[in-house]
Short mmCIF file of C-alpha atoms in Angstrom, two decimals:
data_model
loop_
_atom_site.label_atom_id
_atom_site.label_comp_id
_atom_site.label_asym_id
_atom_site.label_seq_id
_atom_site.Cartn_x
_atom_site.Cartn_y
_atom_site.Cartn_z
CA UNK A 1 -81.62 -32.14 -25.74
CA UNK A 2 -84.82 -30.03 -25.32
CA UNK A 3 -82.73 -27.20 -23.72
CA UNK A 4 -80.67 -27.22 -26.52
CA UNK A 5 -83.86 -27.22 -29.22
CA UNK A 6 -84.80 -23.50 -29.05
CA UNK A 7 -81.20 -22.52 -29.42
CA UNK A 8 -80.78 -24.61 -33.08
CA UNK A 9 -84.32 -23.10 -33.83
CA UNK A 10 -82.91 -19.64 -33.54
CA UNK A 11 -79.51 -20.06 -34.89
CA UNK A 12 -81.48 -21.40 -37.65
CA UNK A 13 -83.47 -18.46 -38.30
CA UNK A 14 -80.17 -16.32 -37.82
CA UNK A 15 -79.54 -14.54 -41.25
CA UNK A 16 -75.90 -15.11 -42.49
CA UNK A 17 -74.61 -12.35 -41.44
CA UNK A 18 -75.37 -12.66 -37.80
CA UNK A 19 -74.14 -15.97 -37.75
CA UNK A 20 -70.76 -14.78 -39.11
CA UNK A 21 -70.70 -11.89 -36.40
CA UNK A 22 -71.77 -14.58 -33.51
CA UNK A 23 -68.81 -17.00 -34.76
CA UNK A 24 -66.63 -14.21 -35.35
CA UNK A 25 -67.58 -13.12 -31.33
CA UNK A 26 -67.04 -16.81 -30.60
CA UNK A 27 -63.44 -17.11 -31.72
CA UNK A 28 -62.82 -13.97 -30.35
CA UNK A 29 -64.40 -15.11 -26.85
CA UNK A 30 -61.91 -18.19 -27.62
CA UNK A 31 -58.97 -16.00 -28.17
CA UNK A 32 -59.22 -14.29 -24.70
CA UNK A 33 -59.54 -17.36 -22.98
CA UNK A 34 -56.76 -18.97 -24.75
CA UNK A 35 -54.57 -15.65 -23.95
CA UNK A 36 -56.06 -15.59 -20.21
CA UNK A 37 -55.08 -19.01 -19.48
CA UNK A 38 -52.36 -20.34 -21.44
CA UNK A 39 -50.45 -17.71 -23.14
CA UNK A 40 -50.32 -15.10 -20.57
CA UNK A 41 -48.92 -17.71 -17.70
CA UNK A 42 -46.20 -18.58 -20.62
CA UNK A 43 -45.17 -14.89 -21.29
CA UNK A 44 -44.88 -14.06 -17.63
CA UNK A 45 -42.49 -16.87 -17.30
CA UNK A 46 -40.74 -15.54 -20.28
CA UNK A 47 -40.00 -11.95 -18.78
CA UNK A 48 -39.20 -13.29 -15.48
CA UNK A 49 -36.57 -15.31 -17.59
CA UNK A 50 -35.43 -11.97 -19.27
CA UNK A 51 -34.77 -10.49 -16.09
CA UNK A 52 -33.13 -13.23 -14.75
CA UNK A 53 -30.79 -12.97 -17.49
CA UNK A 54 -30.36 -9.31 -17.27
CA UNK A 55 -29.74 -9.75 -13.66
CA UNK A 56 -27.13 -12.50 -14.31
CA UNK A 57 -25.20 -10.40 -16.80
CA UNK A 58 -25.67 -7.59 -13.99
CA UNK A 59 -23.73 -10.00 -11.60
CA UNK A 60 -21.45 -11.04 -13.81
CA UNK A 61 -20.27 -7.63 -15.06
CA UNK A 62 -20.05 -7.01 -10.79
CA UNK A 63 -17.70 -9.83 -10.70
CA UNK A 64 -15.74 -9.09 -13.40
CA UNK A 65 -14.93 -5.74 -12.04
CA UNK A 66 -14.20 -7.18 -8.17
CA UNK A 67 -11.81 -9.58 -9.94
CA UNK A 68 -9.98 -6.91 -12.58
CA UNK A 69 -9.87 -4.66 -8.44
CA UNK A 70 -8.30 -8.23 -7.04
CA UNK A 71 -5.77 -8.84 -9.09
CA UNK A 72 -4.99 -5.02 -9.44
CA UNK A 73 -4.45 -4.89 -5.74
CA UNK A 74 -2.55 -8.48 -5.74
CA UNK A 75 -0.13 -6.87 -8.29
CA UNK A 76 -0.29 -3.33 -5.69
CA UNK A 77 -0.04 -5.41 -3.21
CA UNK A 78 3.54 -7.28 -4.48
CA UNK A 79 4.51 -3.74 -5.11
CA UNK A 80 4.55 -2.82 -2.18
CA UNK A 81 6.07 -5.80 -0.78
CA UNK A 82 8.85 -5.37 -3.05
CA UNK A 83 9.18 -1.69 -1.62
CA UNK A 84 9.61 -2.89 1.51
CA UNK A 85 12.18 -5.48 0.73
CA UNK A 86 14.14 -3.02 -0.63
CA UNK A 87 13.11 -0.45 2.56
CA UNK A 88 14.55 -3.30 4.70
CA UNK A 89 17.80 -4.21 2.89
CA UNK A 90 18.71 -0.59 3.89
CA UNK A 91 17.55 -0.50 7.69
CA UNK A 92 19.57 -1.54 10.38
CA UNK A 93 18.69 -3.80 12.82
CA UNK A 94 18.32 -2.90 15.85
CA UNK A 95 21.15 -5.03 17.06
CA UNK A 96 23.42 -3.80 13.95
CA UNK A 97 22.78 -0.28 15.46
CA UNK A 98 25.92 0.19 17.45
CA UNK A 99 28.13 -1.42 15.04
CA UNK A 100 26.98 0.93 12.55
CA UNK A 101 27.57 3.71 14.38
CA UNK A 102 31.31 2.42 15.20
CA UNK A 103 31.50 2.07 11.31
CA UNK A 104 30.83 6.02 11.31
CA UNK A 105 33.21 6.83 14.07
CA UNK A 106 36.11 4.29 13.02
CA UNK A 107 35.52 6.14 9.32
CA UNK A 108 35.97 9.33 10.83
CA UNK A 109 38.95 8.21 12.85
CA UNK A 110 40.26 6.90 9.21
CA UNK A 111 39.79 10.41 7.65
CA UNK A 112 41.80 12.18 10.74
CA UNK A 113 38.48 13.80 11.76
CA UNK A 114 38.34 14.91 15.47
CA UNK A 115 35.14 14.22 17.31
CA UNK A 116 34.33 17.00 19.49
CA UNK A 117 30.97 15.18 19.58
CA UNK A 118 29.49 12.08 19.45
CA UNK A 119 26.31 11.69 21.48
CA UNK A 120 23.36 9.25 20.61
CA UNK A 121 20.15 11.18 21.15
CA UNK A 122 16.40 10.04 21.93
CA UNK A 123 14.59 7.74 19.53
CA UNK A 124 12.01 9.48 17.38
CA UNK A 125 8.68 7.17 16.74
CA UNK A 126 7.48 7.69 13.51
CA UNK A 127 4.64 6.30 11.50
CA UNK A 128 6.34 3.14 10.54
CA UNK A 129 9.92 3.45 11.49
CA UNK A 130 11.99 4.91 14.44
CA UNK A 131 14.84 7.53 14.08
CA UNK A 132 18.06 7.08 15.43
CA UNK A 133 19.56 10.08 15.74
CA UNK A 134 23.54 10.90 16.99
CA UNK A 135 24.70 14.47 17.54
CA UNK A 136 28.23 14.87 15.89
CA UNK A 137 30.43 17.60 15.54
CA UNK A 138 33.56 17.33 13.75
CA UNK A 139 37.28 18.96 13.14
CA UNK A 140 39.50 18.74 10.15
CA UNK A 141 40.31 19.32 6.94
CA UNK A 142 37.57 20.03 4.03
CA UNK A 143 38.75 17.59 1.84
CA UNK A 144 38.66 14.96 4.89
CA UNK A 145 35.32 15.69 5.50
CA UNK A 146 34.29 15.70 2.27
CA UNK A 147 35.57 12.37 2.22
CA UNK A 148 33.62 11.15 5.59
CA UNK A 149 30.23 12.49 4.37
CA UNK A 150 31.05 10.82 1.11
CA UNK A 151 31.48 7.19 2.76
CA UNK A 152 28.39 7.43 5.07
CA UNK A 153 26.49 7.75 1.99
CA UNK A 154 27.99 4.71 0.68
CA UNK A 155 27.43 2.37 3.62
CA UNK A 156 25.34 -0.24 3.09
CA UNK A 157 22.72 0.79 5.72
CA UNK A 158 20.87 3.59 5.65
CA UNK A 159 22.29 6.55 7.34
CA UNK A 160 21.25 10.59 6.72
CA UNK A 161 22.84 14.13 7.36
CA UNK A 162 20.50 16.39 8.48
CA UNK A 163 21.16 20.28 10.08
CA UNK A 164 24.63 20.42 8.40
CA UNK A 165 26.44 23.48 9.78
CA UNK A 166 30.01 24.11 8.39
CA UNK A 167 32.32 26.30 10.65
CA UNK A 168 34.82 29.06 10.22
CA UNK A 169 38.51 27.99 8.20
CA UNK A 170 41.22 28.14 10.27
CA UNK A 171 43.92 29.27 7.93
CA UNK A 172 46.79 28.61 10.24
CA UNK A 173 45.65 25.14 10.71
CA UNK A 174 44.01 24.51 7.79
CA UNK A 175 41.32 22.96 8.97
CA UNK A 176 37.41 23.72 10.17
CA UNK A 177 34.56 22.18 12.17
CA UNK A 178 31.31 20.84 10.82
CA UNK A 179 28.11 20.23 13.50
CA UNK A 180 25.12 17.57 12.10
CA UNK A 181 22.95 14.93 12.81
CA UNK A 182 23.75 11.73 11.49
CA UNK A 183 20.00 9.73 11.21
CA UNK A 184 19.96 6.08 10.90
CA UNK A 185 16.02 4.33 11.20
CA UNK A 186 14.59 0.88 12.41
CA UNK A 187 11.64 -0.63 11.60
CA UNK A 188 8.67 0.31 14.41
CA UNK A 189 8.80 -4.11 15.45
CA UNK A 190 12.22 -5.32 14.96
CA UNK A 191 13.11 -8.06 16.24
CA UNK A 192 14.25 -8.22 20.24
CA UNK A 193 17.82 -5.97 20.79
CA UNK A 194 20.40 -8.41 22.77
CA UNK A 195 20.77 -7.98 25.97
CA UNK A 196 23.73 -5.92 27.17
CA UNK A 197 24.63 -4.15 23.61
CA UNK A 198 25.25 -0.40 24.20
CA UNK A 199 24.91 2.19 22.21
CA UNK A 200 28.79 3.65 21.22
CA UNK A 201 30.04 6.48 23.95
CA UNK A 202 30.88 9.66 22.94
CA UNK A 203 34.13 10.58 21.72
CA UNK A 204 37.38 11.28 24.41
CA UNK A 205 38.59 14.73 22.30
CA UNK A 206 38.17 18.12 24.30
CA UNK A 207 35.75 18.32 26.49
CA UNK A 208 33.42 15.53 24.97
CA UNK A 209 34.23 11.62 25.71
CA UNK A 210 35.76 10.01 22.45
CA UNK A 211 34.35 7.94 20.00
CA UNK A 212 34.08 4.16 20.17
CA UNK A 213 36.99 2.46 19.04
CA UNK A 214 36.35 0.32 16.09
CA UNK A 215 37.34 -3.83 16.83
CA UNK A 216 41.09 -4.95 15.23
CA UNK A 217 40.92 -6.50 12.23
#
C-alpha cells in the first residue's frame, strides 16, 4: 500500500484536465491491448475463412466446368460410337470378302458384262481400315453397265469405283469396255479370316481367267 501512496497523492493533485487526458490515454492503452490480443486473432481467423470460401467457390466453379467437359465428351463420345456402328454395318468382314466379290462378278455375269479382268490386288493399310482393292475391266453394252455400276452401289456392303476409264463404242457391236477399281474396306482388327477361304480368281474371258462363278440358288 505505501507504493501505491505517492501515486493517489499525485493523481490527487492532477488538475481535471490531466486526469481526463491520463484516462482518456488509459482506455486508449486498453483499446490496443484489447485489439492486440483478442480482436486481431478473431479477424485473422475471419479472412482465412474468406479465402477459404473464395477458394471453395474457385474449386467448385473447376468442377463444374470438368463435369459440363465430361458429359460433353460422354455425349462425343456416343457419337462417335454411333458413327462407327453405322461405319461397321457397311464393312465387310473379312470372311464376307470373297462372297462379296462373287456378288460383283455373278452381277456382272447377270448384266451380260464380259470380264476381261478380274484380279484382286494388294491390301492397302490405312489409318483405321484396310482397302481391298480388285482390278476389273469390263465389255458390253452402256446401258448394261450402267446397270452393274448402279447395283454395286446398292449392295449392302460397302464397295467404291475409283479410276473409271470408259472405252471407245464399237458401233458394229454395240458395245464398249470400261477399266476401274472396285474398293471394298475392312476394319484394321477384324476378327480371324477362316482358314482355306480364297479370294475369287480372275475371270476365264480372253486372255484373263474368268470370274468366280456365283453358288446355285
Amino acid at each position: 500500500m505505501a507504493f501505491y501512496t505517492p501515486l493517489v497523492d499525485q493523481w490527487t493533485l492532477l488538475n481535471p484536465t490531466k486526469k481526463i487526458a491520463a484516462g482518456v490515454c488509459g482506455l486508449v492503452l486498453l483499446a490496443l491491448a484489447l485489439t492486440l490480443f483478442i480482436l486481431k486473432p478473431i479477424w485473422d481467423k475471419r479472412v482465412e475463412l474468406q479465402e477459404d470460401v473464395l477458394r471453395g467457390r474457385e474449386r467448385l466453379s473447376q468442377i463444374q466446368k470438368t463435369l459440363a467437359q465430361i458429359k460433353q465428351f460422354q455425349q462425343d463420345l456416343a457419337q462417335i460410337d454411333l458413327q462407327l456402328k453405322e461405319v461397321t454395318a457397311v464393312l465387310p468382314e473379312s470372311q464376307e470378302i470373297p462372297e462379296l466379290l462373287k456378288s460383283v462378278s455373278s452381277s456382272g455375269q447377270q448384266n451380260a458384262l464380259e470380264f476381261l479382268l478380274f484380279k484382286p490386288e494388294p491390301e492397302i493399310p490405312r489409318e483405321f481400315i484396310t482397302e481391298v482393292p480388285v482390278g476389273v475391266q469390263l465389255k458390253g453394252h452402256y446401258h448394261q453397265m450402267a446397270v452393274f455400276f448402279d447395283q454395286i452401289r446398292r449392295l449392302p456392303r460397302l464397295i467404291n469405283v475409283h479410276n473409271l476409264e470408259m472405252g471407245t463404242y464399237d458401233e458394229k457391236s454395240a458395245q464398249m469396255t470400261a477399266r476401274c477399281q472396285l474398293v471394298t474396306y475392312k476394319l484394321l482388327s477384324p476378327p480371324a479370316e477362316t482358314p482355306g477361304q480364297p479370294l475369287p480368281s480372275p475371270p476365264a474371258s480372253g486372255t484373263q481367267t474368268a470370274p468366280p462363278e456365283s453358288k446355285p440358288k
